[in-house]
Coordinates of N, CA and C in Angstrom, one line a residue:
M236 N -41.0 16.8 -11.3 CA -41.8 17.5 -10.3 C -42.3 16.5 -9.3
G237 N -43.1 15.6 -9.6 CA -43.7 14.7 -8.6 C -43.1 13.3 -8.7
Q238 N -43.6 12.4 -8.0 CA -43.2 11.0 -8.0 C -43.7 10.4 -9.3
P239 N -43.0 9.4 -9.8 CA -43.5 8.7 -11.0 C -44.7 7.9 -10.7
I240 N -45.6 7.7 -11.7 CA -46.8 6.9 -11.5 C -46.6 5.6 -12.3
S241 N -47.5 4.6 -12.0 CA -47.5 3.4 -12.7 C -48.1 3.5 -14.1
E242 N -47.8 2.6 -15.0 CA -48.4 2.6 -16.3 C -49.9 2.4 -16.3
A243 N -50.4 1.6 -15.3 CA -51.8 1.4 -15.2 C -52.5 2.7 -14.8
K244 N -51.9 3.4 -13.9 CA -52.5 4.7 -13.4 C -52.5 5.7 -14.5
K245 N -51.4 5.8 -15.3 CA -51.3 6.7 -16.4 C -52.4 6.4 -17.5
A246 N -52.7 5.1 -17.7 CA -53.7 4.7 -18.7 C -55.1 5.2 -18.2
I247 N -55.3 5.1 -16.9 CA -56.6 5.5 -16.3 C -56.7 7.0 -16.5
F248 N -55.7 7.8 -16.2 CA -55.7 9.2 -16.4 C -56.0 9.6 -17.8
L249 N -55.4 8.9 -18.8 CA -55.6 9.2 -20.2 C -57.0 8.9 -20.6
Q250 N -57.6 7.8 -20.1 CA -59.0 7.5 -20.4 C -59.9 8.6 -19.9
R251 N -59.7 9.0 -18.7 CA -60.5 10.1 -18.1 C -60.4 11.4 -18.8
A252 N -59.2 11.7 -19.2 CA -59.0 13.0 -19.9 C -59.7 12.9 -21.3
E253 N -59.6 11.8 -22.0 CA -60.3 11.7 -23.3 C -61.8 11.7 -23.1
A254 N -62.3 11.1 -22.1 CA -63.7 11.2 -21.8 C -64.2 12.6 -21.6
R255 N -63.4 13.4 -20.8 CA -63.7 14.8 -20.5 C -63.7 15.6 -21.8
L256 N -62.7 15.3 -22.7 CA -62.6 16.1 -23.9 C -63.8 15.7 -24.8
N257 N -64.2 14.5 -24.9 CA -65.3 14.1 -25.8 C -66.6 14.7 -25.2
F258 N -66.8 14.7 -23.9 CA -68.0 15.3 -23.3 C -68.0 16.8 -23.6
A259 N -66.9 17.5 -23.5 CA -66.9 19.0 -23.7 C -67.1 19.3 -25.2
R260 N -66.6 18.4 -26.1 CA -66.9 18.7 -27.5 C -68.3 18.4 -27.9
N261 N -69.0 17.6 -27.2 CA -70.4 17.3 -27.5 C -71.4 18.2 -26.9
L262 N -70.9 19.2 -26.1 CA -71.8 20.2 -25.6 C -72.3 21.1 -26.7
P263 N -73.6 21.6 -26.6 CA -74.1 22.5 -27.7 C -73.3 23.7 -27.9
E264 N -73.3 24.2 -29.1 CA -72.5 25.4 -29.4 C -72.9 26.6 -28.6
G265 N -74.1 26.7 -28.2 CA -74.6 27.9 -27.4 C -74.2 27.9 -26.0
D266 N -73.6 26.8 -25.5 CA -73.3 26.7 -24.1 C -72.2 27.7 -23.8
A267 N -72.4 28.5 -22.7 CA -71.4 29.6 -22.4 C -70.1 29.0 -21.9
K268 N -70.1 27.8 -21.3 CA -68.8 27.3 -20.7 C -68.2 26.2 -21.6
R269 N -68.7 26.1 -22.8 CA -68.2 25.0 -23.7 C -66.7 25.2 -24.0
E270 N -66.3 26.4 -24.4 CA -64.9 26.6 -24.8 C -64.0 26.4 -23.6
A271 N -64.4 26.9 -22.4 CA -63.6 26.7 -21.2 C -63.4 25.3 -20.8
K272 N -64.5 24.5 -21.0 CA -64.4 23.1 -20.6 C -63.5 22.3 -21.6
I273 N -63.5 22.7 -22.9 CA -62.7 22.1 -23.9 C -61.2 22.4 -23.6
R274 N -60.9 23.7 -23.2 CA -59.5 24.0 -22.8 C -59.1 23.3 -21.6
E275 N -59.9 23.1 -20.6 CA -59.6 22.4 -19.4 C -59.3 20.9 -19.7
A276 N -60.2 20.3 -20.6 CA -60.0 18.9 -20.9 C -58.7 18.7 -21.7
E277 N -58.4 19.6 -22.6 CA -57.2 19.5 -23.4 C -55.9 19.6 -22.5
K278 N -56.0 20.5 -21.5 CA -54.9 20.6 -20.5 C -54.8 19.4 -19.7
A279 N -55.9 18.8 -19.3 CA -55.8 17.5 -18.5 C -55.2 16.4 -19.4
L280 N -55.5 16.4 -20.7 CA -55.0 15.4 -21.6 C -53.5 15.6 -21.7
Q281 N -53.0 16.8 -21.9 CA -51.6 17.1 -22.0 C -50.9 16.7 -20.7
T282 N -51.5 16.9 -19.5 CA -50.9 16.6 -18.3 C -50.8 15.1 -18.1
A283 N -51.8 14.4 -18.5 CA -51.8 12.9 -18.5 C -50.7 12.3 -19.4
L284 N -50.6 12.9 -20.6 CA -49.5 12.4 -21.5 C -48.1 12.7 -21.0
A285 N -48.0 13.8 -20.3 CA -46.7 14.2 -19.8 C -46.3 13.5 -18.5
S286 N -47.2 12.8 -17.9 CA -46.9 12.2 -16.6 C -45.8 11.1 -16.8
K287 N -44.8 11.2 -15.9 CA -43.7 10.3 -16.1 C -44.0 9.0 -15.3
T288 N -43.6 7.9 -15.9 CA -43.9 6.6 -15.3 C -42.5 6.0 -14.9
G289 N -42.6 5.1 -14.0 CA -41.4 4.4 -13.5 C -41.8 3.5 -12.3
T290 N -40.8 3.0 -11.6 CA -41.1 2.2 -10.5 C -41.8 3.0 -9.4
V291 N -42.8 2.4 -8.8 CA -43.6 3.2 -7.8 C -43.1 2.8 -6.4
R292 N -42.7 3.8 -5.6 CA -42.3 3.5 -4.3 C -43.4 3.3 -3.3
S293 N -43.2 2.6 -2.3 CA -44.3 2.5 -1.3 C -44.5 3.8 -0.5
G294 N -45.7 4.0 -0.1 CA -46.0 5.3 0.6 C -45.4 5.5 2.0
S295 N -45.1 4.4 2.7 CA -44.7 4.5 4.1 C -43.2 4.9 4.2
G296 N -42.4 4.4 3.2 CA -41.0 4.7 3.3 C -40.3 3.7 4.1
R297 N -41.0 2.7 4.8 CA -40.3 1.7 5.6 C -40.4 0.4 4.8
K298 N -39.6 -0.5 5.2 CA -39.6 -1.9 4.6 C -40.8 -2.6 5.1
A299 N -41.4 -3.4 4.2 CA -42.6 -4.2 4.6 C -42.3 -5.2 5.7
G300 N -43.1 -5.3 6.6 CA -43.0 -6.3 7.7 C -42.2 -5.8 8.9
K301 N -41.6 -4.6 8.8 CA -40.8 -4.1 9.8 C -41.7 -3.2 10.8
V302 N -41.6 -3.6 12.1 CA -42.5 -2.9 13.0 C -41.7 -1.9 13.8
R303 N -42.3 -0.8 14.0 CA -41.6 0.3 14.7 C -41.6 0.0 16.2
K304 N -40.5 0.2 16.9 CA -40.4 -0.1 18.3 C -40.9 1.2 19.1
K305 N -41.5 0.9 20.3 CA -41.9 2.0 21.2 C -40.7 2.5 21.9
R306 N -40.7 3.8 22.2 CA -39.7 4.4 22.9 C -39.9 4.1 24.4
A307 N -38.8 3.8 25.1 CA -38.9 3.7 26.6 C -38.9 5.0 27.3
R308 N -39.7 5.2 28.3 CA -39.8 6.5 29.0 C -39.1 6.4 30.3

């Protein structure tokens, strides 16, 4: 689907998803949004686990150090 991410970024996503899940599980039983937050946190954890890793491409698409020339009018 999307571009591969680095191992470091995947680790950060996993930490955040686990923190969200722990927070949702520690909400009181009477909280109306507890179950929805748990489902969202579990989905975020699955997404983080499914993220593909690989070599990360630069965002600009150009080679480093190469300057774009101005067009003559």
